Coordinates of C-alpha atoms in Angstrom, one line a residue:
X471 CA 43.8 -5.9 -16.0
X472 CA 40.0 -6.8 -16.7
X473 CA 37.9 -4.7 -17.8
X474 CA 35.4 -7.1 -16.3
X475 CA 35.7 -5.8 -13.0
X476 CA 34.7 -2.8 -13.8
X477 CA 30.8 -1.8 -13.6
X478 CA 29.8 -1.4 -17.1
X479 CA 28.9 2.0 -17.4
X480 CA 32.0 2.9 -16.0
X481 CA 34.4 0.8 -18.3
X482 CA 34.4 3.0 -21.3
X483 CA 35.7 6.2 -19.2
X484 CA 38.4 4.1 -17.3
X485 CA 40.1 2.5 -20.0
X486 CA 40.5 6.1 -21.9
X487 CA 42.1 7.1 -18.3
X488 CA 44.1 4.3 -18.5
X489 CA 45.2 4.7 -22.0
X490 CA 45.7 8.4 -22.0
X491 CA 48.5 7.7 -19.3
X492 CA 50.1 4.7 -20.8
X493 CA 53.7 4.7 -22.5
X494 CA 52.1 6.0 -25.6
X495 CA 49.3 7.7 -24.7
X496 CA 46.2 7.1 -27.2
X497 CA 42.0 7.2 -26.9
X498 CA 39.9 4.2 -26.5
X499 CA 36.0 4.0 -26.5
X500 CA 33.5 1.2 -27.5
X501 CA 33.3 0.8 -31.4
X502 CA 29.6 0.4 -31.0
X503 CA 27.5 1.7 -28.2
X504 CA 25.0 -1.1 -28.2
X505 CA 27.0 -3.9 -27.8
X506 CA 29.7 -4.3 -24.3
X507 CA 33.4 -3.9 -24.4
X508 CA 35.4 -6.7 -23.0
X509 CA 39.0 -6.2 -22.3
X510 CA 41.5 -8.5 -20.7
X511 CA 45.1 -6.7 -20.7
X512 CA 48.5 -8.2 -19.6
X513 CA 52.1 -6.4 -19.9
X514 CA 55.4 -6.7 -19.1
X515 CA 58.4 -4.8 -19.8
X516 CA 61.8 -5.7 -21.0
X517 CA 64.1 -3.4 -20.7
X518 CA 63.2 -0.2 -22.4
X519 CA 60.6 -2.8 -24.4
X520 CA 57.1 -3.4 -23.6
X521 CA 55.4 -6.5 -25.0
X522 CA 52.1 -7.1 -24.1
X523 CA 48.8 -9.4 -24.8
X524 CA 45.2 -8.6 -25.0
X525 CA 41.9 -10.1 -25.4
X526 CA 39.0 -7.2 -26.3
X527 CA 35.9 -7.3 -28.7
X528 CA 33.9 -4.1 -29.7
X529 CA 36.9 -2.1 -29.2
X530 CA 38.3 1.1 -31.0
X531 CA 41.7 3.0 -30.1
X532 CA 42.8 6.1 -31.9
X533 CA 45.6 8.2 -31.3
X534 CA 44.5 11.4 -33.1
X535 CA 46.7 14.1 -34.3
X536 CA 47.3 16.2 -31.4
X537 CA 48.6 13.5 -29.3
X538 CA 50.6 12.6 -32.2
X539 CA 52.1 15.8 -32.6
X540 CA 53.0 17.1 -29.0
X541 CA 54.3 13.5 -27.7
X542 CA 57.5 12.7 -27.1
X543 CA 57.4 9.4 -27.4
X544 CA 59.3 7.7 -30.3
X545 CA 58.2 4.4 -30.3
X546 CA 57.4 2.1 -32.7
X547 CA 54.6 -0.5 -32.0
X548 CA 54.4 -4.1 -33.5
X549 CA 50.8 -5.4 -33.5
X550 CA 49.7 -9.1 -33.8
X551 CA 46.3 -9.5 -33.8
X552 CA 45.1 -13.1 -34.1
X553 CA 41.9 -12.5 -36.0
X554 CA 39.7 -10.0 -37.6
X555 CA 41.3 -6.5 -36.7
X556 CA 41.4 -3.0 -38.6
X557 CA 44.3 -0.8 -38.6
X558 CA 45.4 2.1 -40.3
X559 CA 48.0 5.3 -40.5
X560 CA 48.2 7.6 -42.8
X561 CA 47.2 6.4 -46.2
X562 CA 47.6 3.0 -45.4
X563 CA 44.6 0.5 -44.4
X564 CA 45.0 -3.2 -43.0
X565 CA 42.3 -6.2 -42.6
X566 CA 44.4 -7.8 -39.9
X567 CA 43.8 -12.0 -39.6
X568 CA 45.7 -14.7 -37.9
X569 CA 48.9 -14.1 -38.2
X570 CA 48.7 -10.7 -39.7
X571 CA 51.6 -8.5 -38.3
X572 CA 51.3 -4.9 -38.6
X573 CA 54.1 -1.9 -37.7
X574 CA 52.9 1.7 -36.9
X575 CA 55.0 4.4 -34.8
X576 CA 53.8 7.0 -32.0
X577 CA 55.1 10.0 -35.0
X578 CA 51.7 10.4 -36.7
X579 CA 48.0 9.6 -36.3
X580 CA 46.9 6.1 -36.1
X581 CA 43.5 3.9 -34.9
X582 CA 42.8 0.4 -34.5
X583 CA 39.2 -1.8 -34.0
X584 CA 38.1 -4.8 -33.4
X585 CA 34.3 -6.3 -33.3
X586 CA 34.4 -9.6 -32.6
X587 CA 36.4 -10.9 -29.6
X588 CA 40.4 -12.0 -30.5
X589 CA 43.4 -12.1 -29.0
X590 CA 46.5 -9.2 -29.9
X591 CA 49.8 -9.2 -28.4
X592 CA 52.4 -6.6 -29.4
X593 CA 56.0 -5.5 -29.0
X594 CA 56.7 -1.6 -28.3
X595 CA 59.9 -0.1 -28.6
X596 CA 61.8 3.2 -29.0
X597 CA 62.5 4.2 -32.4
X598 CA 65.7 5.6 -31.3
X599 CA 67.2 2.3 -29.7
X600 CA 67.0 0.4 -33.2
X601 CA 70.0 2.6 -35.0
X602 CA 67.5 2.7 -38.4
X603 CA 67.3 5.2 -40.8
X604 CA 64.1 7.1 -40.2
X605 CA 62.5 6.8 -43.4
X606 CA 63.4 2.8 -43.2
X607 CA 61.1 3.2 -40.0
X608 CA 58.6 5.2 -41.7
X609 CA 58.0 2.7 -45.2
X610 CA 57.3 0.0 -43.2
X611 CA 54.6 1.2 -40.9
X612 CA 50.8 0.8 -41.7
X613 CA 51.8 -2.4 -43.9
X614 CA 50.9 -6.2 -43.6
X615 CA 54.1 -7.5 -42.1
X616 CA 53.1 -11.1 -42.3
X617 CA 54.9 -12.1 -45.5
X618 CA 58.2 -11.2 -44.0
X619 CA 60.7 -14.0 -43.6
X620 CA 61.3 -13.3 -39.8
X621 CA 57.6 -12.3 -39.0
X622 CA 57.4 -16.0 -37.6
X623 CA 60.0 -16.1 -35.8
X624 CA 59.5 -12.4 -34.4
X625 CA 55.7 -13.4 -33.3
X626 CA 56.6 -16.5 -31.8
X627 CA 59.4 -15.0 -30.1
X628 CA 57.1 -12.4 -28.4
X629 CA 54.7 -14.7 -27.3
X630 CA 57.3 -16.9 -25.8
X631 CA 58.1 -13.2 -23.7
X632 CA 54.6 -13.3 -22.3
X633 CA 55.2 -16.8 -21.2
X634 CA 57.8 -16.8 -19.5
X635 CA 57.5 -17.4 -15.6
X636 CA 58.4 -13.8 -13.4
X637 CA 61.8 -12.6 -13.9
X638 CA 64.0 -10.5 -11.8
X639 CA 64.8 -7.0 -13.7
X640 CA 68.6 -8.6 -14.1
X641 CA 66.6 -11.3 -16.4
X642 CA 64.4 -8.8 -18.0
X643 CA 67.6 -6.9 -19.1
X644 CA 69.5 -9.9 -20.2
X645 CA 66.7 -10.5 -23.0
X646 CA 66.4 -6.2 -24.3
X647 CA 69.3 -6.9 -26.6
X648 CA 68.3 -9.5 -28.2
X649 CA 65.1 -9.0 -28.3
X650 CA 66.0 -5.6 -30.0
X651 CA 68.3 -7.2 -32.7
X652 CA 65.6 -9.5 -33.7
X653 CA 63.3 -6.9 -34.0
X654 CA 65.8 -4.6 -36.2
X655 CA 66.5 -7.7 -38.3
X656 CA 62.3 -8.1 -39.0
X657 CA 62.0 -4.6 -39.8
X658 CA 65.4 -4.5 -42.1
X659 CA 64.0 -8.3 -43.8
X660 CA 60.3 -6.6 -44.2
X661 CA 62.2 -3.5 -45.9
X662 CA 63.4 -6.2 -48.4
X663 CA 67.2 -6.9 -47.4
X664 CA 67.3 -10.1 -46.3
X665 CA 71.3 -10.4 -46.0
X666 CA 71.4 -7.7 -43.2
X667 CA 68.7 -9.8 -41.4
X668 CA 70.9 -13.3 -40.9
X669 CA 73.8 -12.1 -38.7
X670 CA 71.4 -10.4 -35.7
X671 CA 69.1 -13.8 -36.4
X672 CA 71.6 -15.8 -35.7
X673 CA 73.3 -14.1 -32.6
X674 CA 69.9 -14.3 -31.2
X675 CA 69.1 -18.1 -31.7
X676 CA 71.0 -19.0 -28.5
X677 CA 68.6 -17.1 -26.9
X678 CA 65.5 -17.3 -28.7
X679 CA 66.4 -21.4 -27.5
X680 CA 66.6 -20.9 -24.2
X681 CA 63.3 -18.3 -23.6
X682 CA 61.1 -21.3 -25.6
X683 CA 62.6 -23.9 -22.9
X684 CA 62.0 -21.6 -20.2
X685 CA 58.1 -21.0 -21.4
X686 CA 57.8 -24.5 -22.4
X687 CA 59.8 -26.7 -20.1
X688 CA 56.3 -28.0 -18.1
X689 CA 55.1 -29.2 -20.5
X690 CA 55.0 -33.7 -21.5
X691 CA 55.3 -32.7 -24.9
X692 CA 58.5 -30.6 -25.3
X693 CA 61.3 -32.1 -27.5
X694 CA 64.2 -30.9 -29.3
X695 CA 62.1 -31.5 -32.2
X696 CA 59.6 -28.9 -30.9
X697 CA 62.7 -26.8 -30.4
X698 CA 63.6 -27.0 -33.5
X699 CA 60.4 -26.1 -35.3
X700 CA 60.5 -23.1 -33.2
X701 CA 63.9 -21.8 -34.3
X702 CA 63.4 -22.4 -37.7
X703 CA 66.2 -25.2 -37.7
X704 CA 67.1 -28.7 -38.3
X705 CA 66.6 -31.4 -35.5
X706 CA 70.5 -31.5 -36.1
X707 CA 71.7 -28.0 -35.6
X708 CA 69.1 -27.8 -32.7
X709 CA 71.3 -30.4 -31.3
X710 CA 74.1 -29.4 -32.0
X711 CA 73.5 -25.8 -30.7
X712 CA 72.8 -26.5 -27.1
X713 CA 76.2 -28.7 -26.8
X714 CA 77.6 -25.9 -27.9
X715 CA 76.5 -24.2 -24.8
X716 CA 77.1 -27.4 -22.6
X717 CA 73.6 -28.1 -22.2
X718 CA 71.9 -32.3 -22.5
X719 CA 68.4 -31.6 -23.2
X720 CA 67.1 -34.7 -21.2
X721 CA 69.4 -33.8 -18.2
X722 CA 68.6 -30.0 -18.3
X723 CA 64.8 -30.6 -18.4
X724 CA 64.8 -33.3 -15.7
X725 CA 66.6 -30.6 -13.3
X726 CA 64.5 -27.9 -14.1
X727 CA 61.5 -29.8 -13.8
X728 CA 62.5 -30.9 -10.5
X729 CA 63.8 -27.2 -9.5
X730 CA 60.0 -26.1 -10.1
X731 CA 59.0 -28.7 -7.9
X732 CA 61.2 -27.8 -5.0
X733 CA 59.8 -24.7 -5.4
X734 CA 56.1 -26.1 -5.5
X735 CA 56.7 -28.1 -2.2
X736 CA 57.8 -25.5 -0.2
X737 CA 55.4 -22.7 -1.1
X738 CA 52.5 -22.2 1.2
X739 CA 50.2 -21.8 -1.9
X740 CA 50.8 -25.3 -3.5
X741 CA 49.9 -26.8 0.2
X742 CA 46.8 -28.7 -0.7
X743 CA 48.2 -29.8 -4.0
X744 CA 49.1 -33.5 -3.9
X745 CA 52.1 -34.7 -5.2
X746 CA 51.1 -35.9 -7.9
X747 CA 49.4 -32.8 -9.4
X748 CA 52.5 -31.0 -8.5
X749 CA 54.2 -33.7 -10.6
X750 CA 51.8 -33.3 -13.5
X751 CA 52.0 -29.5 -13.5
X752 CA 56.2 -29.6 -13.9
X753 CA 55.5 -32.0 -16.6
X754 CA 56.5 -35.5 -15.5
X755 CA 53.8 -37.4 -16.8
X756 CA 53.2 -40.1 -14.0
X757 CA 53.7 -39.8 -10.0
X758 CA 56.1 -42.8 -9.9
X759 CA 58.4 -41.1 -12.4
X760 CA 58.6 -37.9 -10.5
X761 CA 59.0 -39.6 -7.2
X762 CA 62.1 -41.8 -8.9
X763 CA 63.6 -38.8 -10.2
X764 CA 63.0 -36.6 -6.8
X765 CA 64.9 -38.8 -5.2
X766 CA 67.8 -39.7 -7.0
X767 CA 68.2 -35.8 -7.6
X768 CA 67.8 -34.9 -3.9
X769 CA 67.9 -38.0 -1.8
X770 CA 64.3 -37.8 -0.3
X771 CA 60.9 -38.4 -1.7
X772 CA 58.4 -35.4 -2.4
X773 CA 56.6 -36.3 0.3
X774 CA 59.6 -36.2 3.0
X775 CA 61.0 -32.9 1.5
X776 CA 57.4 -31.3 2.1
X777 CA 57.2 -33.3 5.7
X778 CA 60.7 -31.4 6.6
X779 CA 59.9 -28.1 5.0
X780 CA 56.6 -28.0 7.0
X781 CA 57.7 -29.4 10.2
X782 CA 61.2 -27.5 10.4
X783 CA 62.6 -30.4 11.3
X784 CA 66.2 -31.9 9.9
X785 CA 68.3 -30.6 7.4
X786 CA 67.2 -31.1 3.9
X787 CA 69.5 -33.6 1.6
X788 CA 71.8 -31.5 -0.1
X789 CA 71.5 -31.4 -4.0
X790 CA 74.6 -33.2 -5.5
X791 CA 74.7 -33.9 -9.8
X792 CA 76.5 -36.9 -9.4
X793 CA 73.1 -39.0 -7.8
X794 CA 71.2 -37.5 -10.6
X795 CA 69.4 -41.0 -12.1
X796 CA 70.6 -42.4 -15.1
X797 CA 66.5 -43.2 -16.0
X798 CA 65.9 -40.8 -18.7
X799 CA 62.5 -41.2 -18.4
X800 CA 60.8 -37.8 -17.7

């Protein structure tokens, strides 16, 4: 959603619509009446989780007391804001900054502004589904968060969420647990025990893996290296964590580049691409490379597969593992 496309004078009124009917229901209005509100909003929800991304200047949102008080919505509501950001709850008052982290929870009053345009993305979940004690919950909200151990790994992890291409609900589901054990540890390591944080870190690292090669798997530049910077591990145990799960980096990324690209080649919106732009946006770095791989993988070129698809003519080659190339150049 952009606020964008709204007429200006009507912005202001529609986003307090639309915020007074979301999942926890707060106000919004322009911070200051001279000055335009932008608003750029994107969401998507995994399983009884929301995480979601915005991009807003000259923006404030309250939830006042009233709401507070006759909602029943028990959620609690990790905020990222990367830049200049106020929050506060209660009696407690944040300056959020790149990579601040802030928790606050749907139970009492809260507000939130931002002048200058930056980017925010955020985690919601129900209070009820972490298995906390209540006051554990409650002495960690309207605090900086960024000092925690996990807040890293928690931020990054969210972000990869918003990345990730469109997933059926079966997908969505598959990441809630998790995703919710990861957040229990951040809250449980911010609360200052760090032992009761590892086991839930690591049961997620499998993953945490796979979601970052998902997001990132276009891309020229993605290494096990990359990986491993992401996870918070050695090169090594990077390594050695994906043979645990029968799983070549080159070979996977190859076929999942090349999966895209099927897909690419036969969708009526990627007609007027050219092969090689197709190549460059499933991260092959040069046409000839792609083409080489394309074929070993499904025994045409790019350019046939497309010809076929198109002209409904002939079977397509059948994919087979064995004629995968043994160029690991990709």
């Amino acid at each position: 959603m952009d606020l964008a496309e709204t007429p200006a004078n009507d912005r202001e009124e529609y986003l307090d619509f639309l915020t007074t009917n979301c999942a926890v229901p707060f106000r919004s209005r322009t911070a200051h009446t001279e000055q335009p509100m932008t608003f750029v909003h994107m969401h998507r929800e995994i399983g009884s989780m929301t995480v979601f991304e915005n991009t807003y200047s000259n923006y404030s949102g309250v939830r006042p007391l009233g709401i507070a008080r006759s909602s029943d919505e028990k959620m609690i509501t990790i905020g990222m804001p990367m830049g200049p950001m106020g929050f506060a709850q209660g009696d407690s008052q944040v300056q959020g900054a790149a990579r601040s982290m802030v928790a606050f929870w749907g139970l009492a009053p809260y507000g939130a502004e931002v002048r200058q345009e930056i980017y925010y993305s955020a985690l919601v979940a129900p209070i009820e589904d972490l298995g906390l004690p209540t006051v554990l919950v409650r002495n960690i909200t309207g605090i900086e968060l960024g000092s925690s151990p996990l807040a890293t790994v928690f931020a990054s992890h969210v972000r990869t969420l918003l990345a990730l291409p469109e997933m059926t609900l079966e997908e969505e589901a598959a990441l809630a647990g998790p995703t919710l054990e990861l957040l229990r540890a951040l809250l449980v390591t911010a609360a200052g025990d760090e032992f009761e944080a590892r086991e839930p870190l690591n049961r997620t690292l499998m993953l945490r893996a796979m979601s970052f090669l998902e997001a990132n798997f276009a891309s020229p530049e993605l290494s096990v290296a990359q990986l491993a910077t992401h996870l918070g591990v050695s090169r090594t145990r990077a390594y050695a964590l994906l043979s645990e799960a029968g799983i070549g980096f080159t070979e996977w990324l190859r076929e999942r580049r090349l999966e895209r690209a099927v897909q690419m080649l036969e969708s009526p919106s990627s007609g007027l691409m050219s092969i090689g732009e197709i190549a460059r946006q499933v991260g092959f770095r040069d046409h000839a490379t792609f083409t080489r791989a394309f074929r070993a993988q499904y025994g045409s070129a790019p350019t046939e597969w497309r010809a076929r698809v198109r002209g409904n003519v002939d079977e397509l080659p059948l994919t087979t593992a064995a004629s995968v190339s043994s160029d690991s150049s990709i």
